Amino acid sequence: MNTPCKCSVKKGGRTVDRTVSRFIRYVNCASESHNEKAFCEYMEQELAALGIPFERQELGNEVVTDGWNILARVPGKSKANPFLFVFHLDTSAPGNHVEAYVENGKIQSRGNSVLGADGKLAIALVMEAISRLQEEGERNRPIEMLFTVCQEMGLQGAKYADYSKIESEEALVIDHYVTGEVLVQTPARMNFNVELIGRAAHVIRSEEPGVNALMTAVEIIHQIPTGWINEDLRINVFDLVSLSPFNAIPKYARFDVEVRCFGQKTLQKAREDIRRIVETTAEQMGCKCNLREELSVPEADFSGNTDMLERLEVIYRKTGIPMVPARSFGVLDATWTSQLGIRTVPLGLNIFHSHSTREYVVVEDLKKMLELVENIIRYF
């Protein structure tokens, strides 16, 4: 279950500045994937307080969540075309008991929880920048903001979002971990589900020996290369399951494989290698094998959005931050906006040890990151 949203924080007897305070309020409102409802409601309160119109986007059964997507619109100059920010409301696990604090210039979470900066840092900075510009009376290019759920579970909120009411033809997705890096490429992701069916038998029977599905799974996994295979390929094996009584040879086992890669040839070779290892080993061990595969996220190339990149480079230079084109093995909501014909560029902000309980953000970095976001809103 989600913990209640906590809305105050102090450091050394004094209230921290409002950018840090806003960020800490957001991360303290836990929203681990599938359980985003509390943060959805909190963001609706934040949007309403700033006078920003919004609407809920309820999702179908394809997405397992107690929350919803949110589409918001910030009015701007009447004749200017809007652009779209895309954020994700969910955080990775473990993220249900966040208690953020500031120490030695770092914002981090106590105990066994991620901080949740992946997702919420971008939201906090954009919301703070909009608030400041509203106070100064600046009316800039109109902004649309799509807040999605279950991004960490396969970009599900973005994949099944209702884009029919979005007017923007350009999108920025702040979901990378290095300020200054602008992503020009993200990988394809293919998932494999391996199911092995052997033959159960009592461990003391020799006249009718069983076929051990668990041992078959272990033999297959031993042959699949994992980790950082090369500069274009990453492979991960996970969720090995095999349940049986202590005195029986396991009849059933299953596990999953994830492949992230750049290049169709690299993907095709990895696919063929995994299929060969699984099918050949299962046959040798006497197991029936069911192998399912899915290209869950296609590769995305953002480098063709040259005019957007040129405008961003001017803004980065104005902010005093070198803009560096990069690629990342992370999969982002940007893939789906791009697939739908919304020209998209993903951006980075400094987050250290993301997706781990050591995750933190440096307070001093927030000043420059906020300046960058304000300049994007002013000049993009």
XYZ file of C-alpha atoms in Angstrom:
380
model
C 0.000 0.000 0.000
C 1.060 3.599 -0.521
C 2.243 5.623 2.434
C 0.509 8.985 3.029
C 1.889 12.017 1.200
C 4.131 13.988 3.537
C 4.314 17.691 2.744
C 6.964 19.260 4.975
C 10.700 18.876 5.413
C 13.362 20.677 7.407
C 17.096 20.663 7.477
C 19.084 22.003 10.413
C 16.082 23.841 11.850
C 15.380 25.842 8.707
C 13.010 25.218 5.826
C 14.823 24.282 2.610
C 14.139 26.318 -0.512
C 10.909 25.651 -2.305
C 12.381 23.730 -5.256
C 13.898 21.173 -2.902
C 10.757 21.212 -0.784
C 8.530 20.565 -3.794
C 10.730 17.667 -4.912
C 10.710 16.116 -1.445
C 6.929 16.430 -1.194
C 6.625 14.558 -4.455
C 9.013 11.713 -3.621
C 7.493 11.281 -0.165
C 4.154 10.553 -1.842
C 4.929 6.946 -2.684
C 3.887 5.701 -6.133
C 5.550 2.397 -6.843
C 4.358 0.936 -10.157
C 0.755 -0.363 -10.020
C 0.067 1.798 -6.934
C 0.114 5.368 -8.257
C -3.332 6.505 -7.058
C -2.117 8.682 -4.143
C 0.372 10.530 -6.349
C -2.180 10.897 -9.171
C -4.505 12.615 -6.704
C -1.663 14.707 -5.317
C -0.613 15.925 -8.761
C -4.192 16.851 -9.569
C -4.168 19.014 -6.427
C -0.885 20.602 -7.536
C -2.197 21.331 -11.019
C -5.419 22.798 -9.624
C -3.463 25.023 -7.214
C -1.538 26.474 -10.181
C -4.738 26.954 -12.186
C -3.653 24.454 -14.819
C -6.585 22.648 -16.524
C -6.293 18.859 -16.587
C -8.263 15.720 -17.272
C -7.959 12.137 -16.122
C -7.294 9.377 -18.609
C -8.643 6.140 -17.166
C -6.915 3.070 -18.540
C -8.283 -0.316 -19.587
C -7.474 -3.787 -18.356
C -4.186 -3.787 -20.289
C -2.634 -1.725 -17.483
C -2.720 -3.037 -13.901
C -2.867 0.097 -11.754
C -4.996 1.852 -9.167
C -4.086 5.166 -10.824
C -4.562 6.838 -14.181
C -2.824 9.028 -16.738
C -3.269 12.806 -16.510
C -3.279 15.253 -19.436
C -2.757 18.907 -18.478
C -2.513 22.120 -20.517
C -0.650 25.295 -19.601
C -2.008 28.262 -21.600
C 0.497 30.385 -23.502
C 0.710 32.802 -26.386
C -2.466 32.378 -28.396
C -0.847 31.964 -31.819
C 2.007 29.687 -30.739
C 1.851 25.918 -31.254
C 2.064 23.862 -28.047
C 4.742 21.342 -27.202
C 4.418 18.310 -24.983
C 6.256 17.258 -21.827
C 5.876 13.570 -20.945
C 6.532 12.370 -17.378
C 5.960 9.103 -15.545
C 4.275 9.099 -12.150
C 5.449 5.671 -11.019
C 8.740 4.727 -9.410
C 10.640 1.461 -9.352
C 10.597 -0.974 -6.433
C 11.238 -0.822 -3.537
C 9.392 2.487 -3.383
C 6.432 2.276 -1.007
C 8.053 3.746 2.123
C 9.979 6.820 0.989
C 11.273 9.172 3.673
C 13.424 11.770 1.970
C 15.960 13.895 3.839
C 18.802 16.288 3.044
C 22.298 15.587 4.336
C 25.712 16.709 3.115
C 24.088 18.474 0.178
C 22.299 15.346 -1.050
C 18.617 14.435 -1.149
C 18.167 10.734 -0.449
C 15.763 8.289 1.185
C 16.116 6.671 4.574
C 15.911 2.931 4.866
C 15.270 0.358 2.188
C 13.602 2.478 -0.505
C 14.505 4.152 -3.757
C 14.235 7.929 -3.666
C 12.014 8.061 -6.736
C 13.913 10.830 -8.509
C 13.551 8.788 -11.683
C 10.273 10.296 -12.760
C 9.630 12.797 -10.000
C 12.687 15.035 -10.378
C 11.528 16.065 -13.859
C 7.974 16.632 -12.626
C 9.127 18.765 -9.695
C 11.427 20.939 -11.806
C 8.873 21.559 -14.561
C 6.096 22.317 -12.061
C 8.391 24.679 -10.145
C 9.520 26.392 -13.347
C 5.916 26.889 -14.477
C 5.004 28.273 -11.062
C 7.885 30.764 -11.113
C 7.158 31.920 -14.648
C 3.482 32.376 -13.794
C 4.455 34.563 -10.850
C 6.617 36.675 -13.161
C 3.725 37.041 -15.600
C 5.515 35.356 -18.485
C 3.317 33.863 -21.195
C 5.300 31.547 -23.384
C 4.562 28.806 -25.864
C 1.582 26.691 -24.663
C 2.562 23.455 -22.945
C 0.784 20.121 -22.772
C 1.839 17.680 -20.063
C 1.136 13.957 -20.137
C 1.702 12.154 -16.835
C 1.761 8.363 -17.258
C 1.543 5.355 -14.943
C 3.366 2.007 -15.068
C 6.287 3.313 -17.118
C 8.643 1.085 -15.145
C 6.510 -1.941 -16.093
C 7.049 -1.676 -19.830
C 5.908 1.855 -20.721
C 2.313 0.720 -20.296
C 0.767 4.074 -19.410
C 2.301 5.732 -22.463
C 1.554 2.787 -24.738
C -2.174 2.848 -23.916
C -2.595 6.614 -23.414
C -5.303 8.533 -25.272
C -3.395 10.803 -27.652
C -6.490 12.000 -29.510
C -6.726 15.192 -27.457
C -3.028 16.084 -27.692
C -2.364 18.929 -30.123
C 1.429 19.037 -29.852
C 3.593 17.938 -32.749
C 6.785 18.066 -30.661
C 7.575 16.384 -27.338
C 10.332 16.471 -24.733
C 10.735 13.516 -22.376
C 12.980 14.179 -19.356
C 13.881 10.638 -18.338
C 17.653 10.195 -18.443
C 20.261 10.533 -15.705
C 22.859 13.041 -16.940
C 22.254 16.793 -17.254
C 23.406 17.891 -20.690
C 22.913 14.567 -22.400
C 20.228 14.548 -25.092
C 19.342 11.093 -26.337
C 19.364 10.412 -30.051
C 18.780 6.655 -29.820
C 17.154 4.141 -27.460
C 17.130 0.347 -27.862
C 14.704 -2.320 -28.898
C 13.570 -4.597 -26.101
C 12.578 -8.201 -26.728
C 11.174 -10.477 -24.020
C 11.293 -14.289 -23.984
C 9.235 -16.535 -21.740
C 10.614 -20.077 -21.416
C 8.377 -22.826 -20.058
C 9.784 -26.328 -19.512
C 7.704 -29.436 -18.811
C 9.498 -32.571 -17.701
C 8.206 -35.673 -15.942
C 7.535 -35.868 -12.227
C 8.725 -38.888 -10.237
C 9.552 -39.815 -6.665
C 13.253 -39.298 -6.036
C 13.772 -42.936 -4.925
C 12.318 -44.478 -8.088
C 14.883 -45.825 -10.516
C 12.678 -47.989 -12.739
C 10.793 -44.885 -14.013
C 13.086 -41.890 -13.535
C 11.708 -38.408 -13.892
C 12.813 -35.570 -16.143
C 13.976 -32.619 -14.079
C 12.614 -29.383 -15.556
C 14.502 -27.264 -13.034
C 17.844 -28.792 -13.952
C 16.993 -28.225 -17.603
C 16.264 -24.553 -16.900
C 19.578 -24.208 -15.049
C 21.462 -25.831 -17.927
C 19.850 -23.439 -20.419
C 20.503 -20.352 -18.276
C 24.140 -21.397 -17.864
C 24.576 -21.186 -21.642
C 22.886 -17.792 -22.180
C 25.399 -14.937 -21.947
C 24.125 -12.229 -19.620
C 25.001 -8.666 -18.676
C 26.868 -6.222 -20.910
C 27.591 -8.440 -23.904
C 28.960 -5.649 -26.119
C 28.334 -1.981 -26.871
C 25.072 -2.843 -28.639
C 23.656 -5.698 -26.569
C 22.473 -6.344 -23.002
C 20.815 -9.591 -21.853
C 19.155 -10.333 -18.512
C 17.685 -13.582 -17.128
C 15.097 -13.306 -14.344
C 12.042 -14.808 -12.601
C 13.161 -18.443 -12.452
C 10.293 -20.426 -10.859
C 10.027 -24.148 -10.121
C 7.804 -25.453 -7.333
C 7.638 -29.111 -6.306
C 7.514 -31.296 -3.173
C 10.849 -31.981 -1.502
C 10.731 -35.658 -2.491
C 9.729 -35.214 -6.128
C 11.691 -34.431 -9.243
C 10.429 -31.034 -10.501
C 8.158 -31.444 -13.493
C 7.784 -27.737 -14.290
C 10.060 -24.695 -14.511
C 9.850 -21.311 -16.161
C 12.004 -18.200 -16.515
C 12.208 -14.988 -18.542
C 14.901 -13.368 -20.657
C 15.102 -9.703 -21.641
C 17.227 -8.501 -24.570
C 17.959 -4.818 -25.147
C 19.947 -3.955 -28.231
C 20.724 -1.566 -31.036
C 20.530 -2.757 -34.628
C 18.231 -5.242 -36.336
C 21.072 -7.669 -37.103
C 22.146 -7.698 -33.458
C 18.577 -8.352 -32.346
C 18.036 -11.112 -34.877
C 21.268 -12.899 -33.908
C 20.473 -12.699 -30.182
C 16.972 -14.035 -30.873
C 18.290 -16.950 -32.937
C 20.993 -17.795 -30.370
C 18.515 -17.855 -27.466
C 16.018 -19.988 -29.397
C 18.753 -22.452 -30.378
C 20.072 -22.769 -26.806
C 16.601 -23.234 -25.323
C 15.229 -25.692 -27.879
C 18.379 -27.790 -28.273
C 19.033 -28.121 -24.552
C 15.414 -28.922 -23.741
C 15.418 -31.705 -26.333
C 18.701 -33.119 -25.020
C 17.367 -33.130 -21.445
C 14.060 -34.707 -22.439
C 11.829 -31.719 -21.637
C 8.954 -30.307 -23.591
C 9.585 -26.619 -24.268
C 7.201 -23.726 -24.844
C 9.043 -20.595 -25.943
C 7.188 -17.303 -26.379
C 8.757 -14.071 -27.528
C 7.572 -10.480 -27.871
C 9.169 -7.326 -29.218
C 7.784 -5.188 -26.390
C 9.558 -1.942 -27.330
C 10.895 -1.059 -30.795
C 14.202 0.724 -31.277
C 13.837 4.499 -31.509
C 16.001 7.014 -33.353
C 15.502 10.695 -32.475
C 18.500 12.056 -34.391
C 16.359 13.122 -37.359
C 14.686 15.876 -35.316
C 17.482 18.233 -36.258
C 15.578 21.507 -35.855
C 14.524 20.531 -32.327
C 18.107 19.558 -31.470
C 19.386 22.847 -32.847
C 16.921 24.847 -30.730
C 17.844 22.821 -27.673
C 21.561 23.378 -28.280
C 20.987 27.151 -28.217
C 19.080 26.810 -24.938
C 21.768 24.631 -23.356
C 24.433 27.118 -24.427
C 22.391 29.986 -22.978
C 22.182 28.045 -19.688
C 25.921 27.342 -19.641
C 25.553 23.560 -20.049
C 27.288 21.691 -22.887
C 24.748 19.648 -24.850
C 26.003 16.143 -25.596
C 24.184 13.784 -28.003
C 24.087 10.316 -26.440
C 22.283 7.022 -26.522
C 20.958 4.987 -23.615
C 19.935 1.401 -22.939
C 16.948 2.758 -21.012
C 13.521 2.353 -22.608
C 11.408 5.498 -22.408
C 7.889 6.794 -23.001
C 9.567 8.735 -25.816
C 9.425 5.583 -27.931
C 5.629 5.652 -28.060
C 5.237 9.376 -28.705
C 7.739 9.016 -31.525
C 5.931 5.949 -32.902
C 2.730 7.987 -33.018
C 4.331 10.709 -35.122
C 5.008 13.259 -32.371
C 8.575 14.353 -32.997
C 10.364 13.632 -29.730
C 13.677 14.276 -27.995
C 14.573 12.698 -24.604
C 16.631 14.787 -22.152
C 18.653 14.044 -19.020
C 18.909 15.485 -15.503
C 21.457 14.449 -12.891
C 20.314 11.471 -10.805
C 22.862 9.247 -9.102
C 22.414 5.478 -8.534
C 18.908 5.521 -9.999
C 16.740 2.443 -9.358
C 18.642 1.616 -6.178
C 18.305 2.420 -2.487
C 21.489 4.511 -2.868
C 19.709 6.896 -5.257
C 20.286 10.598 -4.587
C 20.110 14.070 -6.096
C 22.627 16.826 -5.324
C 20.968 19.996 -4.026
C 23.479 22.232 -5.785
C 22.597 20.583 -9.121
C 18.955 21.632 -8.768
C 19.760 25.290 -9.367
C 21.262 24.672 -12.796
C 18.673 22.060 -13.706
C 15.843 24.452 -12.824
C 17.475 27.189 -14.898
C 17.663 24.781 -17.841
C 13.997 23.816 -17.532
C 12.926 27.470 -17.243
C 14.894 28.305 -20.381
C 13.320 25.393 -22.251
C 9.865 26.679 -21.334
C 10.852 30.248 -22.312
C 12.643 29.608 -25.572
C 11.954 26.138 -27.034
